[in-house]
Amino acid sequence: MMKKLPSALWRQAARRTRRGRRALQRGFTLVEMLMVMAVIAVVTAMIAIAYNGSSSKGLAMVSDAQTLAQGFLRAKQDMGCYPNAPSVLWSGTLATAGNMVCGVDGTQVWDGPYVNALPTDAATGDVELPGVSAGVLATIASEATPATSLGVYYFIHVIDVPNDIVTAALLKCNGSKATTATFQQGSCRGTLGAGAGALGTFDYKIEETSS
């Protein structure tokens, strides 16, 4: 016949069981908290890396555009008008009439280089900006200004830019990510591509002229 434990022993055993359960529960809770904290840390790090990447690339694009813009301005001062091919900025033999906006040969007055030689796209002659993102290209462009303005905007036109880099560059240049900005409102403007992974454009104003 099984003997019953004294009531004092039963109570002691019950207390030990309850303490064990509470300790086990606390252990699981701590593990779960550590797991959640680890997940949060990983996600936060990923967001920070993505933001810093876009921010630094946006800054690089603005800097590259500024360098090109300054080079085009110096070339215009020497040759009387803008080159329409970026390679003219570092190669005087290319400053032929066909490579100048005004159609006048500039080889005899070219006094560059106006920027260091840069990689160019074989098909278009546009400048490649690998420091921004693979496939990003930049060149000079122009368009008529609004009727109340001088006449022509000349600007650095950058294409095939990831949307997050476009907005980061606008923030660096204009102090706002707004893509509704115009050259009348700031030095830069941008257009976002539609859809996931789409590519947009970024423009940096060189100057506004009467012709």
CSV table of C-alpha atoms in Angstrom, one decimal:
chain,number,residue,atom,x,y,z
A,1,MET,CA,0.0,0.0,0.0
A,2,MET,CA,1.4,3.4,-1.1
A,3,LYS,CA,2.0,5.8,1.8
A,4,LYS,CA,0.9,9.4,1.6
A,5,LEU,CA,3.4,12.1,2.0
A,6,PRO,CA,2.9,14.4,4.9
A,7,SER,CA,1.0,17.5,4.1
A,8,ALA,CA,4.1,19.6,4.7
A,9,LEU,CA,6.0,17.7,2.1
A,10,TRP,CA,3.2,18.1,-0.4
A,11,ARG,CA,3.1,21.8,0.1
A,12,GLN,CA,6.9,22.0,-0.3
A,13,ALA,CA,6.8,19.9,-3.5
A,14,ALA,CA,4.0,22.1,-4.9
A,15,ARG,CA,5.9,25.3,-4.2
A,16,ARG,CA,9.0,23.9,-6.0
A,17,THR,CA,6.8,22.9,-8.9
A,18,ARG,CA,5.3,26.4,-9.1
A,19,ARG,CA,8.7,28.0,-8.8
A,20,GLY,CA,10.0,25.8,-11.6
A,21,ARG,CA,7.1,26.7,-13.9
A,22,ARG,CA,7.6,30.5,-13.2
A,23,ALA,CA,11.4,30.2,-13.9
A,24,LEU,CA,10.6,28.3,-17.1
A,25,GLN,CA,8.1,31.0,-18.1
A,26,ARG,CA,10.6,33.7,-17.4
A,27,GLY,CA,13.2,31.9,-19.4
A,28,PHE,CA,11.0,31.7,-22.5
A,29,THR,CA,9.9,35.3,-22.1
A,30,LEU,CA,13.5,36.4,-22.0
A,31,VAL,CA,14.4,34.4,-25.1
A,32,GLU,CA,11.5,35.7,-27.0
A,33,MET,CA,12.4,39.3,-26.0
A,34,LEU,CA,15.9,38.7,-27.2
A,35,MET,CA,14.7,37.3,-30.5
A,36,VAL,CA,12.4,40.3,-31.0
A,37,MET,CA,15.2,42.7,-30.2
A,38,ALA,CA,17.5,41.0,-32.6
A,39,VAL,CA,15.0,41.1,-35.4
A,40,ILE,CA,14.4,44.8,-34.7
A,41,ALA,CA,18.1,45.5,-34.8
A,42,VAL,CA,18.5,43.7,-38.1
A,43,VAL,CA,15.6,45.6,-39.7
A,44,THR,CA,16.8,48.9,-38.4
A,45,ALA,CA,20.3,48.2,-39.7
A,46,MET,CA,18.9,47.3,-43.1
A,47,ILE,CA,16.9,50.5,-43.2
A,48,ALA,CA,19.8,52.6,-42.2
A,49,ILE,CA,22.1,51.0,-44.8
A,50,ALA,CA,19.5,51.6,-47.5
A,51,TYR,CA,18.9,55.2,-46.5
A,52,ASN,CA,22.6,56.0,-46.2
A,53,GLY,CA,23.2,54.3,-49.6
A,54,SER,CA,20.5,56.4,-51.3
A,55,SER,CA,21.6,59.6,-49.5
A,56,SER,CA,25.3,59.2,-50.4
A,57,LYS,CA,24.5,58.3,-54.0
A,58,GLY,CA,22.1,61.3,-54.3
A,59,LEU,CA,24.9,63.5,-53.0
A,60,ALA,CA,27.3,62.0,-55.5
A,61,MET,CA,24.9,62.6,-58.4
A,62,VAL,CA,24.5,66.3,-57.4
A,63,SER,CA,28.3,66.6,-57.1
A,64,ASP,CA,28.9,65.0,-60.5
A,65,ALA,CA,26.2,67.3,-62.1
A,66,GLN,CA,27.8,70.4,-60.6
A,67,THR,CA,31.3,69.3,-61.9
A,68,LEU,CA,29.9,68.9,-65.4
A,69,ALA,CA,27.9,72.1,-65.2
A,70,GLN,CA,31.0,74.1,-64.2
A,71,GLY,CA,33.0,72.5,-67.1
A,72,PHE,CA,30.3,73.4,-69.6
A,73,LEU,CA,30.2,77.0,-68.4
A,74,ARG,CA,34.0,77.3,-68.7
A,75,ALA,CA,33.9,75.8,-72.2
A,76,LYS,CA,31.2,78.3,-73.2
A,77,GLN,CA,33.3,81.2,-71.9
A,78,ASP,CA,36.2,80.1,-74.1
A,79,MET,CA,34.4,79.0,-77.3
A,80,GLY,CA,31.3,81.2,-77.3
A,81,CYS,CA,28.7,78.5,-76.9
A,82,TYR,CA,28.1,75.2,-75.3
A,83,PRO,CA,29.4,71.9,-76.6
A,84,ASN,CA,26.6,69.4,-77.2
A,85,ALA,CA,28.9,66.5,-76.6
A,86,PRO,CA,30.4,66.0,-73.1
A,87,SER,CA,33.7,64.6,-74.5
A,88,VAL,CA,34.5,68.1,-75.9
A,89,LEU,CA,35.1,69.0,-72.3
A,90,TRP,CA,38.3,67.0,-72.2
A,91,SER,CA,39.3,66.6,-75.9
A,92,GLY,CA,39.9,69.8,-77.9
A,93,THR,CA,40.0,67.9,-81.2
A,94,LEU,CA,36.3,67.1,-80.7
A,95,ALA,CA,35.2,70.7,-80.5
A,96,THR,CA,34.1,70.7,-84.1
A,97,ALA,CA,31.2,72.6,-85.5
A,98,GLY,CA,29.0,69.5,-85.3
A,99,ASN,CA,29.7,69.1,-81.6
A,100,MET,CA,28.9,72.8,-80.7
A,101,VAL,CA,25.4,74.1,-80.0
A,102,CYS,CA,26.0,77.2,-82.1
A,103,GLY,CA,27.4,75.2,-85.0
A,104,VAL,CA,30.7,77.1,-84.9
A,105,ASP,CA,34.1,75.3,-84.8
A,106,GLY,CA,35.8,75.7,-81.4
A,107,THR,CA,39.0,73.7,-81.9
A,108,GLN,CA,41.2,76.8,-82.2
A,109,VAL,CA,39.9,78.5,-79.1
A,110,TRP,CA,39.4,75.4,-76.9
A,111,ASP,CA,41.5,75.9,-73.7
A,112,GLY,CA,40.6,72.9,-71.6
A,113,PRO,CA,40.4,70.3,-70.3
A,114,TYR,CA,37.4,71.7,-68.5
A,115,VAL,CA,36.9,68.4,-66.6
A,116,ASN,CA,38.9,65.3,-66.2
A,117,ALA,CA,38.2,62.6,-68.8
A,118,LEU,CA,35.2,60.5,-67.9
A,119,PRO,CA,33.8,57.2,-69.2
A,120,THR,CA,31.2,57.6,-71.8
A,121,ASP,CA,28.5,55.4,-73.3
A,122,ALA,CA,29.6,54.0,-76.6
A,123,ALA,CA,26.2,54.4,-78.3
A,124,THR,CA,25.2,57.9,-77.1
A,125,GLY,CA,28.4,59.6,-75.9
A,126,ASP,CA,26.7,60.4,-72.6
A,127,VAL,CA,28.8,60.4,-69.5
A,128,GLU,CA,28.5,57.3,-67.3
A,129,LEU,CA,28.1,57.8,-63.6
A,130,PRO,CA,28.9,54.4,-62.1
A,131,GLY,CA,29.4,56.0,-58.7
A,132,VAL,CA,25.6,56.8,-58.7
A,133,SER,CA,24.3,53.5,-60.1
A,134,ALA,CA,25.1,51.2,-63.0
A,135,GLY,CA,23.5,52.5,-66.2
A,136,VAL,CA,23.1,56.1,-65.1
A,137,LEU,CA,24.0,58.5,-67.9
A,138,ALA,CA,24.4,62.3,-68.0
A,139,THR,CA,24.6,64.9,-70.8
A,140,ILE,CA,23.9,68.5,-71.5
A,141,ALA,CA,20.3,69.5,-72.6
A,142,SER,CA,18.3,72.6,-73.2
A,143,GLU,CA,14.7,73.7,-73.4
A,144,ALA,CA,12.7,76.9,-73.8
A,145,THR,CA,11.9,78.7,-70.6
A,146,PRO,CA,8.5,80.0,-69.6
A,147,ALA,CA,7.4,83.1,-71.6
A,148,THR,CA,8.2,85.5,-68.8
A,149,SER,CA,11.8,84.3,-68.6
A,150,LEU,CA,14.9,84.9,-70.6
A,151,GLY,CA,14.6,82.2,-73.2
A,152,VAL,CA,16.6,79.0,-72.7
A,153,TYR,CA,17.5,76.7,-69.9
A,154,TYR,CA,20.7,74.7,-70.2
A,155,PHE,CA,21.0,71.9,-67.8
A,156,ILE,CA,22.7,68.6,-67.0
A,157,HIS,CA,20.2,65.8,-67.8
A,158,VAL,CA,20.7,62.5,-65.9
A,159,ILE,CA,18.7,59.5,-67.0
A,160,ASP,CA,18.0,55.9,-65.7
A,161,VAL,CA,18.3,56.9,-62.1
A,162,PRO,CA,16.7,54.8,-59.3
A,163,ASN,CA,13.8,56.7,-57.8
A,164,ASP,CA,15.2,56.7,-54.3
A,165,ILE,CA,18.4,58.3,-55.6
A,166,VAL,CA,16.3,61.0,-57.4
A,167,THR,CA,14.5,62.0,-54.3
A,168,ALA,CA,17.8,61.9,-52.2
A,169,ALA,CA,19.4,64.2,-54.8
A,170,LEU,CA,16.5,66.6,-54.8
A,171,LEU,CA,16.7,66.8,-51.0
A,172,LYS,CA,20.4,67.6,-51.2
A,173,CYS,CA,20.0,70.2,-54.0
A,174,ASN,CA,16.7,71.9,-53.2
A,175,GLY,CA,16.2,71.1,-49.6
A,176,SER,CA,13.0,69.1,-50.4
A,177,LYS,CA,12.2,65.8,-52.0
A,178,ALA,CA,9.3,67.3,-53.9
A,179,THR,CA,9.3,66.3,-57.6
A,180,THR,CA,7.0,69.2,-58.5
A,181,ALA,CA,10.0,71.6,-58.3
A,182,THR,CA,10.8,73.6,-61.5
A,183,PHE,CA,13.9,75.5,-62.5
A,184,GLN,CA,12.0,78.7,-61.5
A,185,GLN,CA,11.9,77.4,-57.9
A,186,GLY,CA,15.2,75.7,-57.5
A,187,SER,CA,18.4,74.5,-59.2
A,188,CYS,CA,17.3,70.9,-59.6
A,189,ARG,CA,14.2,69.0,-60.6
A,190,GLY,CA,13.4,65.3,-60.9
A,191,THR,CA,10.9,62.9,-62.4
A,192,LEU,CA,10.2,59.5,-60.8
A,193,GLY,CA,9.6,56.4,-62.8
A,194,ALA,CA,6.3,54.5,-62.4
A,195,GLY,CA,6.2,51.1,-60.7
A,196,ALA,CA,8.5,49.0,-58.5
A,197,GLY,CA,12.1,49.3,-59.5
A,198,ALA,CA,11.4,52.0,-62.0
A,199,LEU,CA,14.0,54.6,-63.1
A,200,GLY,CA,13.6,58.3,-63.1
A,201,THR,CA,15.5,61.4,-64.3
A,202,PHE,CA,17.3,64.2,-62.6
A,203,ASP,CA,18.2,67.7,-64.0
A,204,TYR,CA,20.7,70.2,-62.7
A,205,LYS,CA,20.4,73.8,-64.1
A,206,ILE,CA,23.5,75.2,-65.6
A,207,GLU,CA,22.1,78.6,-66.4
A,208,GLU,CA,19.2,80.5,-68.0
A,209,THR,CA,20.1,82.6,-71.1
A,210,SER,CA,18.4,84.6,-73.8
A,211,SER,CA,19.6,82.2,-76.5
